[in-house]
Amino acid sequence: MIQKPKGTYDVYGKKSKQIKYIEKILNSLMEKYNYEYMRTPLFENSELFHRGVGETTDIVTKETYDFLDRGNRNMTLRPEGTAGICRSFVENKMYGTYTMPVKTWYYGPMYRYERPQSGRYREFYQFGCEVFGSDNASIDAELISIPVNIYKLLGLKGIKVNINSLGDRDSREKYREALIKHFEPHIHEFCEDCQERFKKNPLRILDCKIDCDKEIMKTAPTTIEYLNDTSKKHFDKVKESLEALDIDYVVNPKIVRGLDYYTHTVFEVEADIEKFGSQKVLCGGGRYNGLVEAIGGPKISGVGFALGLERLLNALEAEEIDLDENNGIDIYVAPMSEKEESYSLGLTQSLRLSGFNVEMDYMNRKLQNNFKQADKLNAKFIIILGEDEVNTNILTIKNNKTKEEFKVSTDDVIEFFDNNIEEEHHE
Ligand code: ATP
Ligand code: MG
């Protein structure tokens, strides 16, 4: 039998219900926050990731799916969402036609050639937001509040927000020099990757999962010590804004988010779940005031985050949170024989188009089995269709809870259900 590719997974059953529920929350929350949905291609010209985003990140150096298409173009399956959104923002000149800030969101699959393990896949889903054109620290806080509120709405309790600041370009450069000075005498003791990082982007050394317990790592200078006045002011305002939003946070100088283009605020939201290890980071983001320019756009600031769907599902499972509402269907239509099937199809369709959740029997079940099936589907009402009903257009409707029976003309059937089924369909 042909099996799914390594590092991928199928969605069905309970997972399917959990995901649908989460997607509903994402959609409605983004409307409330007034963000615009954007969709960009799953593959892009390779240079967008390899030159645009920065060459020193693991994502780009080791994890991309690169391929030549049949026209010999270098293509890459997107490993993350920010680059594509920025490309689209620039290519479509959104900076000229929209009023600032431009607030956008995306949701979809990402591809990384990683070693698969719990919470780490080769195809995985990210939900994320990007905001362009505002340097206001309140926006940083609004963005941090989005994943926090998503987790809250889903009922997750053990959530920890870590924030840090890398400062503006000037502060970052001074910090970089200090780091080089700090690591230089010891760099030969570090892993091969770190030696490479030392040359290209020493900040990334702090992200290393191999050398993280080394003493020299722990005594490294922190970005906060190198913030200039403007950068300090920005960071203070982020903290104040988080307090205004009633969001608990920890300033964690270890968070540097390796990407070359980050400036000022960086943050991660983690699940406070012990056995989670490195997959406890549910969401990461920050300000990238240099990125739009780096990919050929105007000098315009950006800030955003990406949240992993699979790790969220794992966290929900660990906290035993079940999102399966199973509100059941509204109406189950049971034709007594094949003769009533066409009538049943028409009636089912018109009920569905009037806003009800409806299922009918396609298996020629006997009446008794239809009752069982209606129970299984948790149906509120059953319509029993026999010869009489079809001839007279007077329907026999049974309330599946109270077992009360009604005779209702087809002309009045919508009104009947409108009056008897609570409106649950609006979001
Ligand atoms: P990590 O350090 O865990 O590899 P990262 O820094 O590579 O994470 P980001 O690029 O910031 O992760 O992506 C944001 C979020 O996407 C992560 O916090 C995580 O929830 C999720 N994520 C990243 N890589 C994967 C993956 N391979 N499988 C599933 N989810 C992932
Ligand atoms: Mg990674």
XYZ file of C-alpha atoms and ligand atoms in Angstrom:
459
model
C 0.000 0.000 0.000
C 1.203 3.517 -0.744
C 1.656 5.474 2.451
C 1.722 9.184 3.231
C 5.075 10.960 2.918
C 7.281 11.141 6.008
C 6.473 14.114 8.237
C 2.899 14.568 6.987
C -0.435 13.617 8.535
C -4.061 13.115 7.561
C -6.984 14.925 9.132
C -10.173 13.038 9.982
C -12.350 12.173 12.963
C -11.716 14.075 16.173
C -8.815 16.075 14.762
C -11.019 17.256 11.918
C -13.581 18.618 14.377
C -10.918 20.283 16.531
C -9.399 21.986 13.499
C -12.754 23.193 12.142
C -13.549 24.667 15.535
C -10.180 26.443 15.726
C -10.557 27.798 12.193
C -13.954 29.252 13.088
C -12.405 31.068 16.048
C -9.568 32.394 13.885
C -11.983 33.709 11.251
C -14.273 35.456 13.659
C -11.466 36.877 15.792
C -9.755 38.368 12.754
C -12.994 40.116 11.815
C -13.230 41.547 15.303
C -9.640 42.809 15.135
C -10.232 44.204 11.606
C -7.455 42.267 9.815
C -7.673 41.459 6.087
C -7.232 37.864 4.946
C -4.443 37.390 2.397
C -3.459 34.321 0.424
C -0.174 33.878 -1.405
C 1.162 30.894 -3.406
C 2.436 27.715 -1.736
C 5.566 28.021 -3.876
C 7.585 31.090 -4.716
C 10.722 31.866 -6.682
C 13.536 30.446 -4.547
C 15.357 33.729 -4.277
C 12.523 35.219 -2.191
C 13.512 32.943 0.683
C 17.170 32.405 -0.089
C 18.091 36.004 -0.707
C 15.196 37.991 0.731
C 14.700 36.552 4.180
C 18.351 36.077 5.038
C 20.774 33.311 4.398
C 21.757 32.374 7.900
C 18.596 30.882 9.343
C 18.113 27.135 9.707
C 14.867 27.411 7.800
C 16.622 28.708 4.726
C 19.977 26.938 4.922
C 18.767 23.446 5.755
C 15.048 23.026 5.708
C 13.606 24.226 2.395
C 12.016 22.066 -0.271
C 13.704 23.403 -3.407
C 12.983 22.119 -6.873
C 13.359 22.931 -10.526
C 10.057 23.164 -12.359
C 9.653 21.865 -15.910
C 10.688 25.258 -17.224
C 13.946 25.058 -15.233
C 12.928 27.729 -12.749
C 14.180 27.491 -9.183
C 11.159 27.146 -6.951
C 10.758 26.708 -3.199
C 7.788 25.476 -1.213
C 7.157 28.223 1.307
C 8.724 27.406 4.711
C 6.963 30.336 6.407
C 4.388 32.995 5.602
C 6.023 36.371 6.170
C 8.170 36.518 3.032
C 5.253 35.780 0.705
C 2.997 38.339 2.370
C 5.752 40.977 2.175
C 6.382 40.115 -1.477
C 2.689 40.504 -2.215
C 2.455 43.733 -0.221
C 5.265 45.210 -2.333
C 4.313 43.669 -5.704
C 0.695 44.846 -5.399
C 1.786 48.261 -4.130
C -0.530 47.921 -1.159
C 1.497 50.616 0.557
C 0.163 53.121 -1.980
C -3.523 52.203 -2.008
C -4.260 51.306 1.599
C -4.322 53.592 4.600
C -1.804 52.665 7.258
C -1.468 50.480 9.148
C -2.194 47.626 6.747
C -3.289 44.733 8.950
C -3.293 41.287 7.345
C -3.607 37.635 8.282
C -2.979 34.285 6.613
C -3.504 30.605 7.316
C -2.176 27.614 5.457
C 0.422 24.870 5.031
C 4.176 25.462 5.289
C 6.943 23.061 4.257
C 10.204 22.356 6.012
C 12.550 19.429 5.553
C 12.956 18.635 9.252
C 13.436 15.506 11.294
C 9.835 14.595 12.095
C 8.898 14.228 15.756
C 6.027 15.208 17.984
C 4.996 18.773 17.105
C 7.443 18.882 14.203
C 6.276 17.991 10.714
C 7.399 18.503 7.144
C 4.007 19.849 6.177
C 2.417 21.876 8.950
C -0.075 24.710 9.275
C 0.550 28.214 10.449
C -1.837 31.009 11.235
C -0.167 34.390 11.268
C -0.612 38.161 11.122
C 1.513 40.876 9.531
C 1.028 44.594 10.085
C 2.725 47.153 7.862
C 3.352 50.848 8.156
C 3.203 51.584 11.862
C 6.070 52.068 14.286
C 3.659 52.338 17.182
C 4.467 49.964 20.025
C 0.724 49.590 20.677
C 0.562 47.540 17.482
C 3.251 45.181 18.845
C 1.046 44.682 21.880
C -2.109 44.203 19.802
C -0.309 41.470 17.861
C 0.858 39.725 21.018
C -2.711 39.841 22.290
C -4.005 37.860 19.291
C -2.380 34.468 20.015
C -2.938 35.038 23.727
C -6.651 35.564 23.149
C -6.885 32.619 20.766
C -5.416 30.324 23.423
C -7.711 31.875 26.004
C -10.821 31.402 23.858
C -9.867 27.755 23.373
C -9.482 27.299 27.102
C -5.699 26.750 27.315
C -4.421 27.738 30.731
C -0.664 27.269 30.980
C 0.440 29.977 28.599
C 3.583 32.054 29.020
C 4.447 35.167 27.013
C 8.168 35.870 26.641
C 9.254 39.198 25.212
C 12.563 40.818 24.432
C 13.909 43.685 22.366
C 16.758 43.650 19.862
C 16.573 47.410 19.457
C 16.970 49.399 16.264
C 19.754 48.844 13.744
C 22.208 50.944 15.678
C 21.598 49.056 18.955
C 21.718 45.710 17.153
C 25.070 46.537 15.575
C 26.612 47.465 18.940
C 25.241 44.283 20.432
C 26.630 42.246 17.575
C 30.103 43.606 18.225
C 29.806 42.765 21.908
C 28.714 39.226 21.077
C 31.633 38.687 18.720
C 33.996 39.834 21.438
C 32.331 37.501 23.924
C 32.341 34.368 21.785
C 35.560 34.802 19.827
C 37.954 33.208 22.351
C 35.683 30.158 22.697
C 34.112 29.696 19.309
C 36.292 26.668 18.485
C 34.536 24.761 21.316
C 31.158 25.241 19.637
C 29.318 23.081 17.107
C 29.952 23.375 13.389
C 26.754 25.320 12.806
C 27.734 27.851 15.456
C 31.117 28.398 13.792
C 29.240 29.281 10.633
C 26.769 31.465 12.564
C 29.672 33.268 14.211
C 30.833 34.442 10.810
C 27.449 35.314 9.333
C 25.080 36.204 12.155
C 26.417 35.695 15.691
C 22.951 36.350 17.161
C 21.939 32.944 15.906
C 24.436 31.272 18.222
C 22.102 32.127 21.087
C 19.399 30.048 19.384
C 21.575 26.914 19.223
C 19.908 23.811 20.593
C 23.218 21.909 20.871
C 25.406 24.377 22.711
C 22.690 26.004 24.804
C 23.989 24.670 28.144
C 27.554 25.944 27.755
C 28.672 28.345 30.484
C 29.880 30.891 27.941
C 26.383 30.893 26.478
C 24.895 31.759 29.848
C 27.278 34.647 30.445
C 26.682 36.201 27.010
C 25.707 39.876 27.045
C 21.989 40.582 26.572
C 20.381 42.761 23.929
C 18.663 44.856 26.585
C 22.026 46.160 27.846
C 22.705 47.604 24.399
C 19.432 49.393 23.687
C 19.787 53.077 22.881
C 17.227 55.619 24.105
C 14.808 55.322 21.188
C 14.859 51.541 21.420
C 14.389 51.600 25.172
C 11.397 53.919 24.773
C 9.786 51.592 22.264
C 10.284 48.583 24.511
C 8.900 50.410 27.554
C 5.785 51.281 25.595
C 5.311 47.658 24.521
C 5.396 46.641 28.171
C 2.985 49.401 29.187
C 0.590 48.426 26.396
C 0.672 44.774 27.445
C -0.195 45.850 30.958
C -3.088 47.907 29.583
C -4.279 44.754 27.823
C -3.925 42.788 31.041
C -1.437 40.364 29.507
C 1.169 38.795 31.783
C 4.630 38.606 30.278
C 8.214 37.835 31.158
C 11.176 39.728 29.743
C 13.396 36.919 28.547
C 16.766 38.057 27.177
C 17.362 34.634 25.614
C 14.767 35.254 22.938
C 16.532 36.620 19.887
C 14.610 34.988 17.023
C 17.503 34.492 14.653
C 16.032 36.005 11.514
C 18.342 38.685 10.232
C 15.588 41.200 9.677
C 14.183 41.452 13.186
C 14.390 44.770 15.059
C 12.919 45.950 18.371
C 10.272 43.630 19.798
C 10.604 39.850 19.576
C 8.316 37.459 21.383
C 7.356 33.843 21.854
C 4.313 32.305 23.444
C 4.928 28.948 25.052
C 2.819 26.280 26.632
C 3.807 25.752 30.229
C 3.728 21.990 29.815
C 6.715 20.133 31.196
C 6.977 17.154 28.906
C 6.773 19.347 25.806
C 10.480 20.159 25.521
C 11.484 22.144 22.458
C 8.012 21.925 20.946
C 6.549 23.994 23.758
C 6.948 27.157 21.674
C 3.495 27.609 20.196
C 3.983 30.932 18.502
C 6.751 33.372 17.635
C 7.001 36.816 16.151
C 8.396 40.274 16.241
C 9.110 43.518 14.471
C 10.995 43.456 11.166
C 11.475 47.056 10.209
C 14.072 46.148 7.561
C 12.355 43.354 5.652
C 10.065 45.161 3.213
C 13.013 47.213 2.029
C 15.225 44.134 1.819
C 12.897 42.529 -0.700
C 12.733 45.613 -2.886
C 9.924 47.669 -1.347
C 9.877 51.125 0.203
C 11.195 51.833 3.675
C 8.209 50.652 5.619
C 8.032 48.906 8.961
C 6.437 45.563 9.682
C 5.550 43.450 12.651
C 3.934 40.037 12.889
C 3.815 36.529 14.283
C 3.188 32.928 13.260
C 1.383 30.333 15.290
C 1.685 26.576 14.732
C -1.558 24.630 14.476
C -0.156 21.177 15.345
C 1.503 22.324 18.555
C -1.713 24.049 19.536
C -3.569 20.762 19.005
C -0.960 18.952 21.122
C -1.329 21.498 23.905
C -5.118 21.112 23.835
C -4.682 17.369 24.095
C -2.237 17.685 26.981
C -4.720 19.850 28.873
C -7.521 17.477 27.883
C -9.549 20.178 26.176
C -12.152 18.746 23.852
C -13.453 21.172 21.245
C -15.927 18.762 19.720
C -19.202 20.575 20.331
C -21.414 17.928 18.739
C -24.482 20.152 18.725
C -26.006 17.579 16.420
C -28.023 18.228 13.307
C -31.358 20.010 13.184
C -33.421 17.655 11.062
C -33.177 14.051 9.900
C -35.366 13.152 6.900
C -36.448 9.510 6.664
C -38.140 8.348 3.478
C -40.103 5.118 4.125
C -39.095 3.578 0.795
C -37.302 4.349 -2.436
C -40.512 5.888 -3.787
C -40.233 8.869 -1.434
C -36.538 9.448 -2.083
C -36.868 12.168 -4.749
C -39.332 14.050 -2.584
C -36.942 13.640 0.330
C -34.009 15.024 -1.697
C -35.983 18.138 -2.685
C -37.230 18.744 0.841
C -33.742 18.245 2.319
C -32.260 20.758 -0.100
C -34.864 23.422 0.587
C -34.427 23.005 4.354
C -30.638 23.292 3.999
C -30.947 26.436 1.895
C -33.227 27.893 4.573
C -30.363 27.607 7.030
C -30.911 24.270 8.789
C -28.414 21.438 9.220
C -30.099 18.486 7.580
C -29.293 14.860 6.807
C -31.442 12.285 5.033
C -31.314 8.518 4.787
C -29.457 7.184 1.754
C -29.288 3.578 2.970
C -32.962 2.507 2.677
C -33.103 1.942 6.416
C -36.117 0.480 8.133
C -37.996 2.985 10.321
C -36.502 1.610 13.532
C -32.960 1.958 12.193
C -33.715 5.454 11.000
C -34.646 6.388 14.559
C -31.346 4.953 15.745
C -29.443 6.864 13.089
C -31.243 10.110 14.021
C -30.151 9.551 17.627
C -26.575 8.916 16.542
C -26.596 12.229 14.672
C -28.184 13.897 17.672
C -31.012 15.206 15.483
C -33.498 17.618 16.991
C -36.368 16.647 14.629
C -37.201 13.730 12.372
C -39.380 14.034 9.271
C -40.984 10.737 8.343
C -41.927 10.591 4.670
C -44.459 7.980 3.584
C -46.843 7.759 0.630
C -49.481 9.851 2.453
C -47.098 12.660 3.243
C -45.912 12.854 -0.354
C -49.499 12.870 -1.714
C -50.949 15.412 0.718
C -47.882 17.601 1.323
C -48.694 17.349 5.028
C -45.523 16.266 6.794
C -45.176 14.104 9.891
C -42.557 15.696 12.120
C -41.341 14.200 15.345
C -39.464 16.052 18.063
C -36.620 13.643 18.781
C -36.245 14.784 22.399
C -39.836 15.043 23.607
C -41.147 12.458 21.073
C -44.045 14.847 20.407
C -45.527 14.500 16.896
C -46.742 17.283 14.586
C -48.573 17.460 11.265
C -47.296 20.425 9.273
C -48.091 21.496 5.713
C -45.011 21.931 3.466
C -46.046 25.582 3.053
C -45.517 26.143 6.771
C -42.576 23.844 7.406
C -39.854 26.520 7.356
C -41.855 28.676 9.737
C -42.370 25.639 11.988
C -38.639 24.970 12.272
C -37.836 28.676 12.585
C -40.082 28.733 15.642
C -38.892 25.455 17.113
C -35.147 25.410 16.503
C -32.992 27.884 18.314
C -30.845 30.059 16.106
C -27.337 28.686 16.632
C -26.028 29.147 13.160
C -24.945 32.735 13.349
C -21.365 33.371 14.440
P 11.487 25.779 16.433
O 12.532 26.512 17.179
O 10.566 24.992 17.299
O 12.026 25.002 15.265
P 10.957 27.960 14.695
O 11.683 29.105 15.280
O 11.559 27.223 13.551
O 10.555 26.910 15.834
P 8.995 29.668 13.547
O 9.651 29.687 12.229
O 9.054 30.861 14.403
O 9.481 28.387 14.359
O 7.460 29.231 13.357
C 6.436 29.661 14.246
C 5.690 28.493 14.823
O 5.410 27.512 13.838
C 6.455 27.723 15.880
O 6.349 28.349 17.117
C 5.757 26.383 15.861
O 4.549 26.439 16.608
C 5.401 26.214 14.418
N 6.372 25.331 13.711
C 7.596 25.642 13.250
N 8.158 24.583 12.623
C 7.251 23.572 12.693
C 7.213 22.217 12.232
N 8.216 21.695 11.548
N 6.113 21.471 12.494
C 5.067 21.988 13.170
N 5.034 23.256 13.635
C 6.106 24.044 13.411
Mg 12.638 25.406 13.363
